[in-house]
């Protein structure tokens, strides 16, 4: 067996191991969705707890009015929640728009915090820490500035977390509001449903674990107080705080009936910038928490740490290595006797990918369309391959920022 054969075999085994893990998560997630559809959401306590909703916003004038109005329409008791919008060092018309909303809703608990480049402008985590200092809620809910949650979203989250004292947080899901705007947003819609939410459902079903997304979640106030707030160095503040909640002995539950709708990037440039930021943020969390792999008290997060390590390091390396070897074999520069087997396994992986992804879509109303089949196939050969570039560039940016000790700042996603 040649060196090329050995390297190819390592790559194939690694890729297929992770693929099979994903298949198991999809199956478990699908079962959880079926169970959850039949299960009634627990009722709110008679004395509904007071909740603070925080919305960190930086230059969000295009969407902030719609977001705040949707939060004001939530079916949670209106005297039992407040909305704090942290208008963080914005240079657009956000301040004027938010002032108008306050004037239109004088009897509601709508609080606007306007920061400048001294107190703010240092990223989402810093903005949340500023808002938290003025919050009064027993529970803290977070929504991104481009979100329009369904009326029941907050009530479902509160009902779940008050029903089970072992829960430190409960997450809902976000859906793609502009999914029909372009082919890219259709890819993002499928990715979100299949690889974000089905995987979350599977992890909850199998391990009673979930990772907090950046929006549409609720957590206990005491948790934020005990951990001293959000880590201002973390870009992926959601993943980072999830690990700290696990270490406190709490669980994080996924309730898919709690839904918010958000905008997604409509151009490749905006998407690439957003996703490399996510990759860099997750790599920061992985590196920060690697020592916990050797801590027996951190068993609860070992799966997630290994999963993220595998995705951002093992899978990336294996995909690049197998692709390079196949290209070099085709050009005659190296010889591998398992190139044929690798090609067969690649074809099988594509079939498994398309089938698994399509099955996940049938859990959502309005997504059961045969046209999704060709979009999923096109997605595999284009959108999914770009993930390697995103992960590699995110790793490069993480290393560069670590060397030069760059300060965390807002990474603005363009709105429409």
Short mmCIF file of C-alpha atoms in Angstrom, two decimals:
data_model
loop_
_atom_site.label_atom_id
_atom_site.label_comp_id
_atom_site.label_asym_id
_atom_site.label_seq_id
_atom_site.Cartn_x
_atom_site.Cartn_y
_atom_site.Cartn_z
CA UNK A 1 0.00 0.00 0.00
CA UNK A 2 1.45 3.35 -1.05
CA UNK A 3 1.58 6.54 1.05
CA UNK A 4 -1.16 7.94 -1.18
CA UNK A 5 -3.32 4.88 -0.42
CA UNK A 6 -2.83 5.34 3.33
CA UNK A 7 -3.65 9.04 3.20
CA UNK A 8 -6.70 8.38 1.03
CA UNK A 9 -7.92 5.65 3.39
CA UNK A 10 -7.56 7.95 6.41
CA UNK A 11 -9.51 10.67 4.60
CA UNK A 12 -12.29 8.31 3.50
CA UNK A 13 -12.71 6.77 6.96
CA UNK A 14 -12.80 10.21 8.59
CA UNK A 15 -15.36 11.61 6.14
CA UNK A 16 -17.62 8.58 6.40
CA UNK A 17 -17.42 8.46 10.18
CA UNK A 18 -18.67 12.04 10.38
CA UNK A 19 -21.27 11.39 7.70
CA UNK A 20 -22.66 8.45 9.68
CA UNK A 21 -22.78 10.59 12.84
CA UNK A 22 -24.83 13.11 10.89
CA UNK A 23 -27.17 10.37 9.63
CA UNK A 24 -27.75 9.19 13.22
CA UNK A 25 -28.51 12.79 14.29
CA UNK A 26 -30.98 13.18 11.40
CA UNK A 27 -32.83 9.98 12.32
CA UNK A 28 -32.95 10.93 16.01
CA UNK A 29 -33.99 14.48 15.14
CA UNK A 30 -36.78 13.26 12.90
CA UNK A 31 -38.11 11.07 15.71
CA UNK A 32 -37.99 14.03 18.11
CA UNK A 33 -39.93 16.21 15.67
CA UNK A 34 -42.66 13.56 15.44
CA UNK A 35 -42.83 13.24 19.23
CA UNK A 36 -42.87 17.00 19.74
CA UNK A 37 -45.72 17.50 17.27
CA UNK A 38 -47.89 15.21 19.39
CA UNK A 39 -46.81 16.80 22.68
CA UNK A 40 -48.59 19.85 24.08
CA UNK A 41 -46.43 22.75 25.17
CA UNK A 42 -46.69 23.10 28.98
CA UNK A 43 -49.00 25.92 30.11
CA UNK A 44 -47.63 29.18 31.46
CA UNK A 45 -47.61 29.50 35.26
CA UNK A 46 -50.62 31.42 36.58
CA UNK A 47 -48.23 34.10 37.77
CA UNK A 48 -46.20 34.53 34.59
CA UNK A 49 -42.56 35.46 35.32
CA UNK A 50 -41.22 38.85 34.22
CA UNK A 51 -39.06 38.51 31.11
CA UNK A 52 -36.53 40.90 29.58
CA UNK A 53 -36.15 40.73 25.80
CA UNK A 54 -32.84 42.16 24.61
CA UNK A 55 -32.19 43.20 21.02
CA UNK A 56 -28.58 44.17 20.21
CA UNK A 57 -28.57 46.39 17.12
CA UNK A 58 -25.91 48.18 15.09
CA UNK A 59 -27.02 50.18 12.03
CA UNK A 60 -30.26 48.21 11.70
CA UNK A 61 -32.51 51.00 10.44
CA UNK A 62 -33.80 48.88 7.54
CA UNK A 63 -35.28 46.22 9.82
CA UNK A 64 -35.49 47.47 13.41
CA UNK A 65 -39.03 48.90 13.21
CA UNK A 66 -40.48 45.62 11.94
CA UNK A 67 -38.57 43.69 14.60
CA UNK A 68 -39.74 45.80 17.55
CA UNK A 69 -43.33 45.85 16.31
CA UNK A 70 -43.34 42.05 16.11
CA UNK A 71 -42.01 41.86 19.68
CA UNK A 72 -44.75 44.19 20.85
CA UNK A 73 -47.34 41.83 19.33
CA UNK A 74 -46.18 38.73 21.24
CA UNK A 75 -49.02 36.93 23.04
CA UNK A 76 -47.11 36.92 26.33
CA UNK A 77 -48.84 39.07 29.06
CA UNK A 78 -47.89 42.62 28.09
CA UNK A 79 -47.23 43.77 31.65
CA UNK A 80 -44.86 40.84 32.24
CA UNK A 81 -42.13 41.62 29.73
CA UNK A 82 -39.90 44.49 28.74
CA UNK A 83 -38.00 45.10 25.51
CA UNK A 84 -34.51 46.58 25.69
CA UNK A 85 -33.01 47.63 22.35
CA UNK A 86 -29.30 48.35 22.56
CA UNK A 87 -28.76 50.73 19.63
CA UNK A 88 -25.02 50.26 19.66
CA UNK A 89 -22.99 53.12 18.16
CA UNK A 90 -25.22 53.26 15.06
CA UNK A 91 -24.58 55.89 12.41
CA UNK A 92 -27.84 55.40 10.48
CA UNK A 93 -31.39 56.50 11.38
CA UNK A 94 -31.97 53.76 13.97
CA UNK A 95 -32.13 56.23 16.87
CA UNK A 96 -34.91 58.29 15.24
CA UNK A 97 -36.92 55.21 14.29
CA UNK A 98 -36.69 53.77 17.81
CA UNK A 99 -37.71 57.12 19.34
CA UNK A 100 -40.85 57.09 17.17
CA UNK A 101 -41.68 53.58 18.35
CA UNK A 102 -41.39 54.73 21.95
CA UNK A 103 -43.72 57.65 21.27
CA UNK A 104 -46.29 55.31 19.65
CA UNK A 105 -46.15 52.87 22.57
CA UNK A 106 -45.93 55.04 25.73
CA UNK A 107 -47.58 52.44 27.99
CA UNK A 108 -45.27 49.58 27.03
CA UNK A 109 -41.96 48.63 28.62
CA UNK A 110 -39.85 49.65 25.63
CA UNK A 111 -36.39 50.80 26.64
CA UNK A 112 -33.88 52.23 24.16
CA UNK A 113 -30.19 52.40 25.04
CA UNK A 114 -28.10 54.50 22.64
CA UNK A 115 -24.35 53.98 22.99
CA UNK A 116 -21.43 55.82 21.42
CA UNK A 117 -17.99 54.75 20.25
CA UNK A 118 -16.67 54.96 23.82
CA UNK A 119 -19.24 52.79 25.62
CA UNK A 120 -20.26 50.66 22.65
CA UNK A 121 -19.32 49.60 19.15
CA UNK A 122 -17.38 46.60 20.48
CA UNK A 123 -19.58 43.74 19.29
CA UNK A 124 -22.72 41.86 20.23
CA UNK A 125 -21.43 40.46 23.53
CA UNK A 126 -20.52 43.92 24.82
CA UNK A 127 -23.92 45.28 23.74
CA UNK A 128 -25.71 42.46 25.61
CA UNK A 129 -23.69 43.20 28.76
CA UNK A 130 -24.74 46.86 28.53
CA UNK A 131 -28.40 45.90 28.15
CA UNK A 132 -28.26 43.35 30.95
CA UNK A 133 -27.23 46.02 33.47
CA UNK A 134 -30.61 47.72 32.96
CA UNK A 135 -32.70 44.55 32.73
CA UNK A 136 -35.22 43.48 35.39
CA UNK A 137 -36.38 40.11 34.08
CA UNK A 138 -36.16 36.85 35.97
CA UNK A 139 -35.51 35.36 32.52
CA UNK A 140 -33.59 36.91 29.62
CA UNK A 141 -34.62 36.36 25.99
CA UNK A 142 -32.50 37.41 23.02
CA UNK A 143 -33.62 38.29 19.50
CA UNK A 144 -31.46 39.56 16.66
CA UNK A 145 -32.38 42.90 15.12
CA UNK A 146 -33.70 41.39 11.86
CA UNK A 147 -36.12 38.97 13.55
CA UNK A 148 -39.91 38.79 13.37
CA UNK A 149 -40.92 36.13 15.90
CA UNK A 150 -44.29 34.43 15.67
CA UNK A 151 -46.74 35.55 18.36
CA UNK A 152 -46.34 32.34 20.36
CA UNK A 153 -42.52 32.24 20.25
CA UNK A 154 -41.75 33.75 23.65
CA UNK A 155 -44.67 32.05 25.45
CA UNK A 156 -43.46 28.62 24.33
CA UNK A 157 -39.92 29.34 25.53
CA UNK A 158 -41.09 30.57 28.94
CA UNK A 159 -43.49 27.66 29.34
CA UNK A 160 -40.71 25.13 28.78
CA UNK A 161 -38.09 26.70 31.04
CA UNK A 162 -40.49 27.30 33.95
CA UNK A 163 -41.76 23.72 33.67
CA UNK A 164 -38.34 22.10 34.20
CA UNK A 165 -35.82 23.40 36.79
CA UNK A 166 -33.01 21.37 35.17
CA UNK A 167 -33.12 23.65 32.11
CA UNK A 168 -30.74 26.59 32.05
CA UNK A 169 -31.96 27.72 28.64
CA UNK A 170 -34.52 26.85 26.00
CA UNK A 171 -33.99 27.55 22.33
CA UNK A 172 -36.52 27.94 19.55
CA UNK A 173 -35.62 27.95 15.89
CA UNK A 174 -35.21 30.58 13.23
CA UNK A 175 -36.56 30.28 9.72
CA UNK A 176 -35.47 32.05 6.53
CA UNK A 177 -37.87 34.91 5.86
CA UNK A 178 -36.42 35.74 2.44
CA UNK A 179 -35.93 32.13 1.31
CA UNK A 180 -37.38 32.79 -2.14
CA UNK A 181 -35.25 35.87 -2.84
CA UNK A 182 -32.45 34.00 -4.64
CA UNK A 183 -30.94 30.59 -5.19
CA UNK A 184 -28.50 31.36 -2.37
CA UNK A 185 -31.31 31.98 0.13
CA UNK A 186 -32.96 28.72 -0.92
CA UNK A 187 -29.67 26.94 -0.17
CA UNK A 188 -29.50 28.70 3.21
CA UNK A 189 -33.09 27.73 3.99
CA UNK A 190 -32.32 24.06 3.34
CA UNK A 191 -29.05 24.24 5.27
CA UNK A 192 -30.82 25.82 8.26
CA UNK A 193 -33.58 23.23 8.39
CA UNK A 194 -31.38 20.21 7.75
CA UNK A 195 -28.03 20.89 9.37
CA UNK A 196 -28.95 23.38 12.06
CA UNK A 197 -32.33 22.36 13.40
CA UNK A 198 -32.45 18.66 12.60
CA UNK A 199 -29.01 18.23 14.18
CA UNK A 200 -30.15 20.20 17.24
CA UNK A 201 -33.24 17.99 17.53
CA UNK A 202 -31.07 14.87 17.22
CA UNK A 203 -28.62 16.01 19.88
CA UNK A 204 -31.48 16.76 22.27
CA UNK A 205 -33.10 13.39 21.58
CA UNK A 206 -29.88 11.42 22.10
CA UNK A 207 -27.88 13.43 24.62
CA UNK A 208 -30.26 16.06 26.06
CA UNK A 209 -27.88 18.69 24.67
CA UNK A 210 -28.32 21.69 22.39
CA UNK A 211 -26.23 24.71 21.45
CA UNK A 212 -27.77 28.15 21.82
CA UNK A 213 -28.25 29.93 18.47
CA UNK A 214 -27.77 33.68 18.27
CA UNK A 215 -31.48 34.42 18.51
CA UNK A 216 -34.87 33.20 19.80
CA UNK A 217 -33.74 31.70 23.09
CA UNK A 218 -34.35 32.28 26.78
CA UNK A 219 -32.11 31.70 29.79
CA UNK A 220 -32.21 32.14 33.54
CA UNK A 221 -31.00 35.47 34.86
CA UNK A 222 -28.97 33.79 37.59
CA UNK A 223 -26.81 32.08 34.96
CA UNK A 224 -25.69 35.36 33.43
CA UNK A 225 -25.02 36.79 36.87
CA UNK A 226 -22.97 33.77 37.95
CA UNK A 227 -20.80 33.69 34.82
CA UNK A 228 -20.28 37.45 34.84
CA UNK A 229 -22.01 38.19 31.55
CA UNK A 230 -21.07 37.48 27.97
CA UNK A 231 -17.44 36.94 26.91
CA UNK A 232 -16.60 40.13 24.98
CA UNK A 233 -13.82 38.30 23.11
CA UNK A 234 -16.25 35.75 21.70
CA UNK A 235 -17.72 36.37 18.26
CA UNK A 236 -19.76 33.16 18.53
CA UNK A 237 -21.12 34.26 21.91
CA UNK A 238 -23.99 31.77 21.60
CA UNK A 239 -21.75 28.67 21.43
CA UNK A 240 -19.45 30.04 24.12
CA UNK A 241 -22.22 30.64 26.64
CA UNK A 242 -23.73 27.22 25.87
CA UNK A 243 -20.58 25.51 27.13
CA UNK A 244 -20.63 27.56 30.32
CA UNK A 245 -24.27 26.61 30.94
CA UNK A 246 -23.36 22.92 30.54
CA UNK A 247 -20.55 23.32 33.06
CA UNK A 248 -23.02 24.71 35.60
CA UNK A 249 -24.97 21.44 35.41
CA UNK A 250 -27.93 22.80 33.44
CA UNK A 251 -29.37 21.43 30.21
CA UNK A 252 -30.43 23.37 27.10
CA UNK A 253 -33.65 22.23 25.44
CA UNK A 254 -34.86 22.65 21.85
CA UNK A 255 -38.52 23.57 21.35
CA UNK A 256 -39.13 23.69 17.57
CA UNK A 257 -42.64 25.13 17.96
CA UNK A 258 -41.09 28.45 19.01
CA UNK A 259 -40.29 30.11 15.68
CA UNK A 260 -38.79 33.39 14.58
CA UNK A 261 -38.20 34.53 11.00
CA UNK A 262 -35.01 36.28 9.99
CA UNK A 263 -33.29 37.70 6.95
CA UNK A 264 -30.43 35.77 5.40
CA UNK A 265 -27.69 37.06 3.07
CA UNK A 266 -28.82 37.42 -0.52
CA UNK A 267 -25.39 37.77 -2.09
CA UNK A 268 -22.36 35.48 -1.95
CA UNK A 269 -20.12 38.29 -0.67
CA UNK A 270 -22.32 39.00 2.35
CA UNK A 271 -22.82 35.28 3.03
CA UNK A 272 -19.08 34.59 2.90
CA UNK A 273 -18.32 37.39 5.33
CA UNK A 274 -21.00 36.17 7.75
CA UNK A 275 -20.00 32.50 7.64
CA UNK A 276 -16.27 33.10 8.02
CA UNK A 277 -17.12 35.16 11.11
CA UNK A 278 -19.14 32.23 12.47
CA UNK A 279 -16.28 29.82 11.71
CA UNK A 280 -13.73 32.07 13.40
CA UNK A 281 -16.00 32.45 16.42
CA UNK A 282 -16.55 28.71 16.79
CA UNK A 283 -12.83 28.03 16.46
CA UNK A 284 -12.22 30.50 19.32
CA UNK A 285 -14.69 28.57 21.49
CA UNK A 286 -13.09 25.22 20.58
CA UNK A 287 -9.57 26.40 21.42
CA UNK A 288 -10.75 28.05 24.65
CA UNK A 289 -12.46 24.84 25.84
CA UNK A 290 -10.08 22.10 24.61
CA UNK A 291 -8.70 21.56 28.16
CA UNK A 292 -12.19 20.42 29.20
CA UNK A 293 -11.71 17.25 27.14
CA UNK A 294 -9.45 16.08 29.97
CA UNK A 295 -11.82 17.19 32.72
CA UNK A 296 -14.13 14.41 33.98
CA UNK A 297 -16.55 16.96 35.40
CA UNK A 298 -17.07 18.27 31.85
CA UNK A 299 -18.44 15.00 30.42
CA UNK A 300 -21.62 16.81 29.41
CA UNK A 301 -19.80 18.85 26.78
CA UNK A 302 -17.33 16.25 25.48
CA UNK A 303 -19.61 15.28 22.58
CA UNK A 304 -20.02 18.88 21.44
CA UNK A 305 -16.32 19.62 21.74
CA UNK A 306 -15.38 16.52 19.77
CA UNK A 307 -18.10 17.27 17.22
CA UNK A 308 -16.87 20.82 16.62
CA UNK A 309 -13.25 19.68 16.55
CA UNK A 310 -14.14 17.05 13.96
CA UNK A 311 -16.08 19.48 11.79
CA UNK A 312 -13.58 22.34 11.75
CA UNK A 313 -10.35 20.35 11.75
CA UNK A 314 -10.74 16.64 10.91
CA UNK A 315 -13.44 17.01 8.23
CA UNK A 316 -11.81 20.04 6.63
CA UNK A 317 -8.42 18.32 6.48
CA UNK A 318 -9.90 15.05 5.17
CA UNK A 319 -11.95 16.72 2.42
CA UNK A 320 -9.03 18.79 1.19
CA UNK A 321 -6.66 15.80 1.31
CA UNK A 322 -9.01 13.45 -0.58
CA UNK A 323 -9.80 16.06 -3.24
CA UNK A 324 -6.11 16.87 -3.79
CA UNK A 325 -5.17 13.17 -4.01
CA UNK A 326 -7.94 12.42 -6.53
CA UNK A 327 -6.88 15.37 -8.69
CA UNK A 328 -3.21 14.39 -8.55
CA UNK A 329 -4.15 10.77 -9.35
CA UNK A 330 -6.18 11.88 -12.37
CA UNK A 331 -3.24 13.99 -13.59
CA UNK A 332 -0.83 11.07 -13.13
CA UNK A 333 1.34 12.68 -10.45
CA UNK A 334 0.50 10.09 -7.78
CA UNK A 335 -0.88 6.57 -7.94
CA UNK A 336 -3.51 5.22 -5.57
CA UNK A 337 -5.15 1.83 -5.93
CA UNK A 338 -8.28 2.90 -4.03
CA UNK A 339 -9.21 5.85 -6.25
CA UNK A 340 -12.06 3.79 -7.70
CA UNK A 341 -13.33 2.86 -4.24
CA UNK A 342 -13.07 6.48 -3.16
CA UNK A 343 -15.11 7.61 -6.18
CA UNK A 344 -17.78 4.99 -5.42
CA UNK A 345 -17.96 6.08 -1.78
CA UNK A 346 -18.18 9.71 -2.89
CA UNK A 347 -21.18 8.87 -5.10
CA UNK A 348 -22.77 6.96 -2.23
CA UNK A 349 -22.19 9.94 0.06
CA UNK A 350 -23.96 12.22 -2.41
CA UNK A 351 -26.98 9.89 -2.52
CA UNK A 352 -27.05 9.73 1.28
CA UNK A 353 -26.72 13.51 1.52
CA UNK A 354 -29.58 14.18 -0.91
CA UNK A 355 -31.87 11.58 0.67
CA UNK A 356 -31.20 12.66 4.25
CA UNK A 357 -31.60 16.34 3.46
CA UNK A 358 -34.85 15.82 1.59
CA UNK A 359 -36.29 13.75 4.42
CA UNK A 360 -35.57 16.53 6.93
CA UNK A 361 -37.51 19.03 4.82
CA UNK A 362 -40.76 17.09 5.05
CA UNK A 363 -40.98 18.03 8.74
CA UNK A 364 -41.71 21.62 7.71
CA UNK A 365 -44.98 22.86 6.25
CA UNK A 366 -44.57 24.24 2.75
CA UNK A 367 -41.21 22.56 2.16
CA UNK A 368 -42.48 19.22 0.79
CA UNK A 369 -41.71 19.95 -2.87
CA UNK A 370 -40.07 17.61 -5.38
CA UNK A 371 -38.28 20.63 -6.83
CA UNK A 372 -36.17 20.61 -3.67
CA UNK A 373 -34.43 17.46 -4.93
CA UNK A 374 -32.57 19.18 -7.73
CA UNK A 375 -31.83 22.18 -5.49
CA UNK A 376 -30.26 19.83 -2.90
CA UNK A 377 -28.14 18.16 -5.61
CA UNK A 378 -27.02 21.53 -6.92
CA UNK A 379 -26.37 22.63 -3.34
CA UNK A 380 -24.00 19.68 -2.76
CA UNK A 381 -21.73 20.45 -5.72
CA UNK A 382 -21.66 24.21 -5.16
CA UNK A 383 -22.79 25.63 -1.80
CA UNK A 384 -21.46 22.75 0.31
CA UNK A 385 -18.05 22.84 -1.36
CA UNK A 386 -17.70 26.50 -0.43
CA UNK A 387 -17.83 25.43 3.19
CA UNK A 388 -14.21 24.23 2.93
CA UNK A 389 -13.14 27.71 1.86
CA UNK A 390 -15.19 29.31 4.64
CA UNK A 391 -13.73 27.04 7.35
CA UNK A 392 -10.16 27.50 6.10
CA UNK A 393 -10.52 31.28 5.87
CA UNK A 394 -12.14 31.40 9.31
CA UNK A 395 -9.18 29.48 10.76
CA UNK A 396 -6.75 31.85 9.02
CA UNK A 397 -8.56 34.90 10.45
CA UNK A 398 -8.61 33.37 13.94
CA UNK A 399 -4.83 32.80 13.84
CA UNK A 400 -4.20 36.28 12.46
CA UNK A 401 -6.42 38.01 15.05
CA UNK A 402 -4.83 35.97 17.86
CA UNK A 403 -1.34 37.02 16.82
CA UNK A 404 -2.17 40.72 16.47
CA UNK A 405 -4.57 40.79 19.50
CA UNK A 406 -7.30 42.56 17.53
CA UNK A 407 -10.27 43.95 19.44
CA UNK A 408 -13.67 42.38 18.81
CA UNK A 409 -16.06 44.67 16.92
CA UNK A 410 -19.41 44.52 15.16
CA UNK A 411 -19.41 42.41 12.01
CA UNK A 412 -22.39 43.86 10.20
CA UNK A 413 -24.53 41.61 8.02
CA UNK A 414 -26.14 43.64 5.24
CA UNK A 415 -29.93 43.98 5.48
CA UNK A 416 -32.50 44.34 2.72
#
